[in-house]
Coordinates of C-alpha atoms in Angstrom, one line a residue:
Chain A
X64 CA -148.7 122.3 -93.3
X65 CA -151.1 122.8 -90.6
X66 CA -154.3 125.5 -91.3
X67 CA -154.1 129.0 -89.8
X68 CA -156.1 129.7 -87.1
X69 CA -157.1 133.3 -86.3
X70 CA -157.2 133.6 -82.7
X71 CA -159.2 136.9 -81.4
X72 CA -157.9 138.6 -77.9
X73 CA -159.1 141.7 -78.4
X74 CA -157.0 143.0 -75.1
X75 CA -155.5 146.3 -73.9
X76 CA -151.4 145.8 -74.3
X77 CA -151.2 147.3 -70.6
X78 CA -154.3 144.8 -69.6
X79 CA -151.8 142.6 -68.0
X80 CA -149.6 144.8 -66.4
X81 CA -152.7 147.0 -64.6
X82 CA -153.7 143.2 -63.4
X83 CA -150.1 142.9 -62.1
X84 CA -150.2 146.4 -60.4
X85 CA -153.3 145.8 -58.9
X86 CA -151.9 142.0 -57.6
X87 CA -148.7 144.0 -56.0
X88 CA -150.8 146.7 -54.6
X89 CA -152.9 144.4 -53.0
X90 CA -149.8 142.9 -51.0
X91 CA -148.5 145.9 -50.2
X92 CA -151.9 147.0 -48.1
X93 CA -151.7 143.1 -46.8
X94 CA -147.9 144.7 -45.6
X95 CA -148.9 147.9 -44.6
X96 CA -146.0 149.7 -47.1
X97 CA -147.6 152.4 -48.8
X98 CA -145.9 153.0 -52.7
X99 CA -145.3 156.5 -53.7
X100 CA -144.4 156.6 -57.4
X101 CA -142.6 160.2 -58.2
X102 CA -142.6 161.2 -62.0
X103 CA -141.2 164.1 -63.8
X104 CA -139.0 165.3 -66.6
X105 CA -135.5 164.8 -66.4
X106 CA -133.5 167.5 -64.0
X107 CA -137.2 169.1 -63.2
X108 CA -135.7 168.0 -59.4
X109 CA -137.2 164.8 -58.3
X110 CA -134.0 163.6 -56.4
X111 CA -133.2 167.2 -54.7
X112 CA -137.3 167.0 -53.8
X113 CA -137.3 163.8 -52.4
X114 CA -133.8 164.7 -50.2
X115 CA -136.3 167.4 -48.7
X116 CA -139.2 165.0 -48.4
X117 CA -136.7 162.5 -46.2
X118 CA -135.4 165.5 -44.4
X119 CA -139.1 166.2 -43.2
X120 CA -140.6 162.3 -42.7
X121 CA -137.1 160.7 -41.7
X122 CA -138.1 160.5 -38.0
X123 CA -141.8 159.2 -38.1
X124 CA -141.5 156.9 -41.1
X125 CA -138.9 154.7 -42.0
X126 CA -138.2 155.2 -45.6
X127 CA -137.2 153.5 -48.5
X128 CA -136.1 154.6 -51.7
X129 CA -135.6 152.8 -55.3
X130 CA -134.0 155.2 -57.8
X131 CA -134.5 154.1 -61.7
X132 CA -132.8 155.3 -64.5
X133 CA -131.4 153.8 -67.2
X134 CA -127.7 153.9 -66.1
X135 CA -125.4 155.4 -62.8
X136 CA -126.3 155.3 -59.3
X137 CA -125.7 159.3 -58.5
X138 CA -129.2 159.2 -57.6
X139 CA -129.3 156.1 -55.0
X140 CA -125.9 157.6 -53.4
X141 CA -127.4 161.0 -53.1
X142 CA -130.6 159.5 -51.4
X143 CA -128.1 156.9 -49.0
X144 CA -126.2 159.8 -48.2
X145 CA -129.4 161.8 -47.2
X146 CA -130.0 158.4 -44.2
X147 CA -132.0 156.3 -46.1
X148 CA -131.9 153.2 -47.6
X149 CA -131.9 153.4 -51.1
X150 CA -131.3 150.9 -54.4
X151 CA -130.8 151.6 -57.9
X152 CA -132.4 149.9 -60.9
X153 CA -131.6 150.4 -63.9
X154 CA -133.9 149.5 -67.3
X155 CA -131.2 148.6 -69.3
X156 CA -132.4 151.3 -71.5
X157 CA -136.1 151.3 -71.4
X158 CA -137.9 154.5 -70.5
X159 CA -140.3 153.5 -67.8
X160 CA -141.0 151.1 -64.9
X161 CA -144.0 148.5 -65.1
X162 CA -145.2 146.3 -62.2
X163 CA -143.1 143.9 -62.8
X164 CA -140.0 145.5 -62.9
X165 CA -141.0 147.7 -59.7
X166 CA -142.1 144.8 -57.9
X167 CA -138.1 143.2 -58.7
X168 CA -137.0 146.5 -57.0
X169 CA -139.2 146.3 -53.9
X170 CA -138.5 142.4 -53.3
X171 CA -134.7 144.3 -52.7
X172 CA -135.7 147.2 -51.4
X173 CA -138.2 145.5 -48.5
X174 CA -136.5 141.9 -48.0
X175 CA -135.2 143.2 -44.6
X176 CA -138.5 144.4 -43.7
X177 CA -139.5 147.6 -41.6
X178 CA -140.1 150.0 -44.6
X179 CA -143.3 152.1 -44.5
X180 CA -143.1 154.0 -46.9
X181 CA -141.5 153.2 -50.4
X182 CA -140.8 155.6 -52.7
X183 CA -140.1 154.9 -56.5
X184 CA -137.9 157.7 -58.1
X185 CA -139.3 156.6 -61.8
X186 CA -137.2 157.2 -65.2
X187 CA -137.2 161.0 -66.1
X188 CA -139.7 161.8 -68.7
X189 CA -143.3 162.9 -68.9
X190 CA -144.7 160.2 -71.7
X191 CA -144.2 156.5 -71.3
X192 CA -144.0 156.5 -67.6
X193 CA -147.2 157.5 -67.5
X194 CA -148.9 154.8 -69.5
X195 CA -147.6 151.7 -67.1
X196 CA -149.0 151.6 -63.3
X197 CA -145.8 150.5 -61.1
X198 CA -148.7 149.5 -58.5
X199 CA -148.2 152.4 -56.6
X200 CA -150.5 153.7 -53.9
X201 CA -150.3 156.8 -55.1
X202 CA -148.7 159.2 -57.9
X203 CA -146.7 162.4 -58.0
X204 CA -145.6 164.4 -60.9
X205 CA -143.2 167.4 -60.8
X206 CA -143.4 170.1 -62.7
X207 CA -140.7 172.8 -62.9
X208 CA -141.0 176.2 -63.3
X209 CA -138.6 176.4 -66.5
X210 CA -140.9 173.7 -68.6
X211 CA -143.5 176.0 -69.1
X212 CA -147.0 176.1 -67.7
X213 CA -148.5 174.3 -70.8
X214 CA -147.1 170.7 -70.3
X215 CA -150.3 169.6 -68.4
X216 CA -151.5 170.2 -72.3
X217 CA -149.1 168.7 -74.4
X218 CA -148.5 165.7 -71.9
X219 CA -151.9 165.3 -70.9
X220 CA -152.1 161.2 -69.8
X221 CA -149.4 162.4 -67.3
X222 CA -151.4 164.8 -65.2
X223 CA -154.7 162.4 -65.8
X224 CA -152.6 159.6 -63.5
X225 CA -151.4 162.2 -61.2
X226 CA -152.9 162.8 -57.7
X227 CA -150.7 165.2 -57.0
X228 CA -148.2 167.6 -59.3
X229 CA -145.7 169.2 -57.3
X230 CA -144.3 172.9 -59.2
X231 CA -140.9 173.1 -58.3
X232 CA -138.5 175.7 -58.8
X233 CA -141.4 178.3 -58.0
X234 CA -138.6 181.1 -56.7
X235 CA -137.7 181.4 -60.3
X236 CA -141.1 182.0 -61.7
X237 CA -140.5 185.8 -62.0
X238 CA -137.5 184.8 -64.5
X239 CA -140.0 183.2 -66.7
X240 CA -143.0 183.3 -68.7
X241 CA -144.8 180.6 -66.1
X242 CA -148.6 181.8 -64.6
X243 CA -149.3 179.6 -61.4
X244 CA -153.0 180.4 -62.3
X245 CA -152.7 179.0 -65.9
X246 CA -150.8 176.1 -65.1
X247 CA -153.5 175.4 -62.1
X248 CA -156.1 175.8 -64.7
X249 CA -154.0 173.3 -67.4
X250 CA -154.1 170.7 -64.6
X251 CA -157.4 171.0 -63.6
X252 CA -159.1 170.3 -67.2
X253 CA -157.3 167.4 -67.4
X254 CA -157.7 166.2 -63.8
X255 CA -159.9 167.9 -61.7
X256 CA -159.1 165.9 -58.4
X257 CA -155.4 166.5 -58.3
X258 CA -153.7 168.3 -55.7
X259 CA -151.3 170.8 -56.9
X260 CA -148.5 172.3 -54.8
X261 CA -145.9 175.0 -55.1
X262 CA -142.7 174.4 -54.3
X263 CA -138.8 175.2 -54.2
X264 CA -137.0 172.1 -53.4
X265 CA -133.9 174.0 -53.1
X266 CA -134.8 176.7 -50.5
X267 CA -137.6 174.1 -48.7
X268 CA -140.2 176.7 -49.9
X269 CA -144.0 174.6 -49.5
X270 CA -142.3 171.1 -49.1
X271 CA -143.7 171.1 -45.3
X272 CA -147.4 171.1 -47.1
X273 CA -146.1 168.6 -49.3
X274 CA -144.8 166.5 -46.7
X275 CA -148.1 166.7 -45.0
X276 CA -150.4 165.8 -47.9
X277 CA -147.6 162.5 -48.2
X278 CA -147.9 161.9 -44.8
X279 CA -151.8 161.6 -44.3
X280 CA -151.9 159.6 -47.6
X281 CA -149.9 157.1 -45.8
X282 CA -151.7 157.1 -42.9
X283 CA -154.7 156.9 -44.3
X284 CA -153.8 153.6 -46.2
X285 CA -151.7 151.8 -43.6
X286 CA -155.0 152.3 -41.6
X287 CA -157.1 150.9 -44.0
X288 CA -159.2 154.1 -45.0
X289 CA -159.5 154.9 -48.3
X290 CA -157.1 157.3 -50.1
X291 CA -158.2 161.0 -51.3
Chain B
X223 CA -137.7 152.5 -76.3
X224 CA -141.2 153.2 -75.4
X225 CA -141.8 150.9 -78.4
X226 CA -139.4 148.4 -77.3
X227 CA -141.5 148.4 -74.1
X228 CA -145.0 147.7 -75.6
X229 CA -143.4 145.0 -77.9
X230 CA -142.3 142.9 -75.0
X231 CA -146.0 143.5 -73.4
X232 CA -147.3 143.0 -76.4
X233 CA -145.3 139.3 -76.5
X234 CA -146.2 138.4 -73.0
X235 CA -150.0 138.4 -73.6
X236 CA -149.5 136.5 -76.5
X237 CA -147.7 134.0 -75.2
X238 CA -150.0 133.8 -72.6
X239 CA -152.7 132.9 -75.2
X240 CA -150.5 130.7 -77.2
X241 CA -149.9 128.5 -74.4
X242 CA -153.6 128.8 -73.8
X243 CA -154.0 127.5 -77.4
X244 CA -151.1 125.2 -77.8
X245 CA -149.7 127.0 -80.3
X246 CA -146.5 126.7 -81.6
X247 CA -145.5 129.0 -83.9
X248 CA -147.3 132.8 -84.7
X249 CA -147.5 134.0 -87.8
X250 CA -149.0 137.4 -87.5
X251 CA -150.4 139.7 -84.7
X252 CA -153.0 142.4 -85.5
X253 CA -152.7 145.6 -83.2
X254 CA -155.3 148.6 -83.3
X255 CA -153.4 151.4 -82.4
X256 CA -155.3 154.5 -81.8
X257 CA -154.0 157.9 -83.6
X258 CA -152.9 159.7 -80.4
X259 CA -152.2 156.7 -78.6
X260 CA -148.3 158.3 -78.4
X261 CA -147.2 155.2 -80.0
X262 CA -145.4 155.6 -83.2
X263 CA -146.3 152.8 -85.9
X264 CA -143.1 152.4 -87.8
X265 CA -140.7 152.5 -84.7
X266 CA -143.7 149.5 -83.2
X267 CA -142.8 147.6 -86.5
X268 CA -139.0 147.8 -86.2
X269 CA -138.6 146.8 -82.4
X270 CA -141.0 144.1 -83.5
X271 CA -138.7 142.8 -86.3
X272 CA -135.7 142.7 -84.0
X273 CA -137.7 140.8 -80.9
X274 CA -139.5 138.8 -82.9
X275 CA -136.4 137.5 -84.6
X276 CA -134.8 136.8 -81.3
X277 CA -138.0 134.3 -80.3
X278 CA -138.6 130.9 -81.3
X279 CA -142.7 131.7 -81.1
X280 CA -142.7 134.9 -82.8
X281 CA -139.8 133.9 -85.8
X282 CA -140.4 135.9 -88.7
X283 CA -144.2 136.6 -87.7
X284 CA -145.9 140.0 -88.8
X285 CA -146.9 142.6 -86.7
X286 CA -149.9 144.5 -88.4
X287 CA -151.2 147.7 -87.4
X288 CA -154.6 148.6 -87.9
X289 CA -155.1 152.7 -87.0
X290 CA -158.0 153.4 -85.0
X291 CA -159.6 157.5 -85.2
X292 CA -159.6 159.8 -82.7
X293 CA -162.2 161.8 -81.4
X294 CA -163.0 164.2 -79.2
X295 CA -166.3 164.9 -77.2
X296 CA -167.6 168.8 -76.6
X297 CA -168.8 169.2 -72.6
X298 CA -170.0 172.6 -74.1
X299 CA -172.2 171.6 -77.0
X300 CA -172.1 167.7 -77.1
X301 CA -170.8 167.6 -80.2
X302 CA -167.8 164.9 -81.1
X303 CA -165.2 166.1 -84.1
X304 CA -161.6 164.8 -84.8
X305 CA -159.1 165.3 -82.3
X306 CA -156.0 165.5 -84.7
X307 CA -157.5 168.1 -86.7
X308 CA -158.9 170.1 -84.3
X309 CA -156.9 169.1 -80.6
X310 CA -158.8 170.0 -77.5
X311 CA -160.5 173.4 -78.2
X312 CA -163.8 172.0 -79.8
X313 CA -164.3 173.6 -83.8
X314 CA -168.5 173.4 -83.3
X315 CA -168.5 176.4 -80.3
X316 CA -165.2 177.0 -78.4
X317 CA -165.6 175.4 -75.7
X318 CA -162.2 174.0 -73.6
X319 CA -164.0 171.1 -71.6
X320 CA -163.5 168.6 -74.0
X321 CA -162.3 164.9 -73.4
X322 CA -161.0 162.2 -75.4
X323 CA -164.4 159.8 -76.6
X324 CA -161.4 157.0 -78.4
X325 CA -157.9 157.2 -79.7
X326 CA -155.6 156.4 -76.9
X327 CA -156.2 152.1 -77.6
X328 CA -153.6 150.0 -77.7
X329 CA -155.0 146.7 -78.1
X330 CA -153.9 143.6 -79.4
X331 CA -156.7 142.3 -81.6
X332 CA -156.0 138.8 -83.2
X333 CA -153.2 136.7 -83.9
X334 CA -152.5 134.4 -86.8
X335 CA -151.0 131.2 -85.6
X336 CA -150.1 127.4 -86.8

């Protein structure tokens, strides 16, 4: 029988995929498609914000939307029926999206060309989603009123990758014990450079600032300057 | 299934080096898994068993898990102290602006192979 050999590596697991994100974000500035990637608990309302968001950016950008989750389409007909093209992917039960698998979704998702802005609709759930870059430009969390103003503490690596965290369902914070102050204070000693931004996607309450912070971000890279 | 996940990442990269290496079968892989690295040892272990039984490569080859410690560095005093005993309010003086010095790794270290 042949000798064992001891072979160090001495490698991050994610070393590989964070080469493959950077690879596919690469070709997306080369194609001028900028790659939001939209995180959040399940039912914390990133498929109701994002109906808003296409509401708002429908007529300047065309947009197009990959939905994953690990089974149905409800969310890819919701987004088709809001005008825009959308696919589902499903993980066939894993809980998060790498770079690989996003970049499966956007060989679909762009093959017929003209998207500018893609938007990835990632598996609800604060933890392992945040641990794999998709190669997204940039990255969006939601947080909704009725989780609680501590998550940014007990979920911490998600608001670290954020650059922006959205609080939905902000017209209910009077039913809750949720401080706006506290919360912005949570994210901020975890991630001092993230945007944070009220919202009700339901009513439309602050999704036109929303919409405008999405908008210049995309500007900004299909022009080639860097992001905020 | 965030286990499964790192399993099959963790396979890629070493497959990568086996090829590398002209290896043809591996008999162990040594992971340092950092204590609040989210990643749960014994569900790592299981999804390992079932993959590893499914591939030619990785047939009845260990995976071993080698816990690294957390710690947490004070922005108030300077100070570093155990994050899983103490979490993120430093025990030396109180202060909240604290970050994480190591404990999040996830690194594969060395394999064993023929």
């Amino acid at each position: 029988m042949d000798q064992v050999r001891i072979i160090e590596v001495k490698q991050s697991v994610f070393a590989d995929n964070d080469r493959r994100a950077a690879q596919l974000r690469r070709e997306l500035k080369e194609r001028g498609v900028f790659l939001l990637n939209l995180m959040s608990s399940p039912g914390a309302g990133k498929t109701t914000t994002l109906r808003r968001t296409v509401e708002l950016l429908k007529d300047e950008l065309s947009i197009g939307v990959m939905e994953a989750d690990i089974d149905s389409d409800v969310d890819a007909r919701a987004m088709a029926a809001a005008g825009v093209k959308a696919i589902q992917l499903h993980t066939g039960g894993m809980c998060h999206l790498d770079a690989d698998m996003t970049r499966q979704g956007l060989d679909q998702l762009l093959a017929e060309g003209g998207v500018e802005l893609a938007v990835l609709e990632n598996v609800g759930n604060l933890v392992c989603p945040a641990e794999f870059d998709t190669g997204a430009v940039k990255n969006a969390a939601i947080l909704s009123v009725p989780e609680g103003d501590d998550k940014p503490l007990k979920y911490p690596l998600m608001f670290q990758v954020c650059d922006v965290v959205l609080i939905n369902k902000i017209d209910v914070a009077p039913y809750f014990d949720f401080d706006l102050d506290r919360c912005r204070e949570h994210i901020r000693l975890r991630n001092p450079n993230a945007a944070v931004l009220p919202i009700c996607a339901k009513t439309g309450q602050g999704v036109e600032a929303w919409a405008r912070w999405l908008r210049e971000q995309v500007e900004r890279w299909r022009s080639g300057l860097p992001g905020e | 299934m965030h286990e499964l996940g790192i399993v099959f990442h963790i396979m890629d990269s070493v497959e990568k080096v086996a090829a590398d290496n002209s290896l043809e079968r591996v008999s162990a892989v040594v992971l340092e898994l950092g204590e609040v690295s989210g990643v749960v040892p014994d569900y790592l272990t299981h999804c390992w068993d079932w993959a590893a039984a499914r591939s030619e490569l990785f047939r009845g080859a260990a995976l071993r898990v080698e816990a690294l410690p957390a710690v947490t560095r004070c922005g108030g005093c300077g100070g570093d102290y155990p994050t899983v005993a103490h979490g993120r309010v430093c025990p030396l003086c109180g202060s909240e602006n604290t970050w994480l010095l190591t404990g999040n790794e996830v690194n594969i270290k060395e394999i064993e192979a023929y």
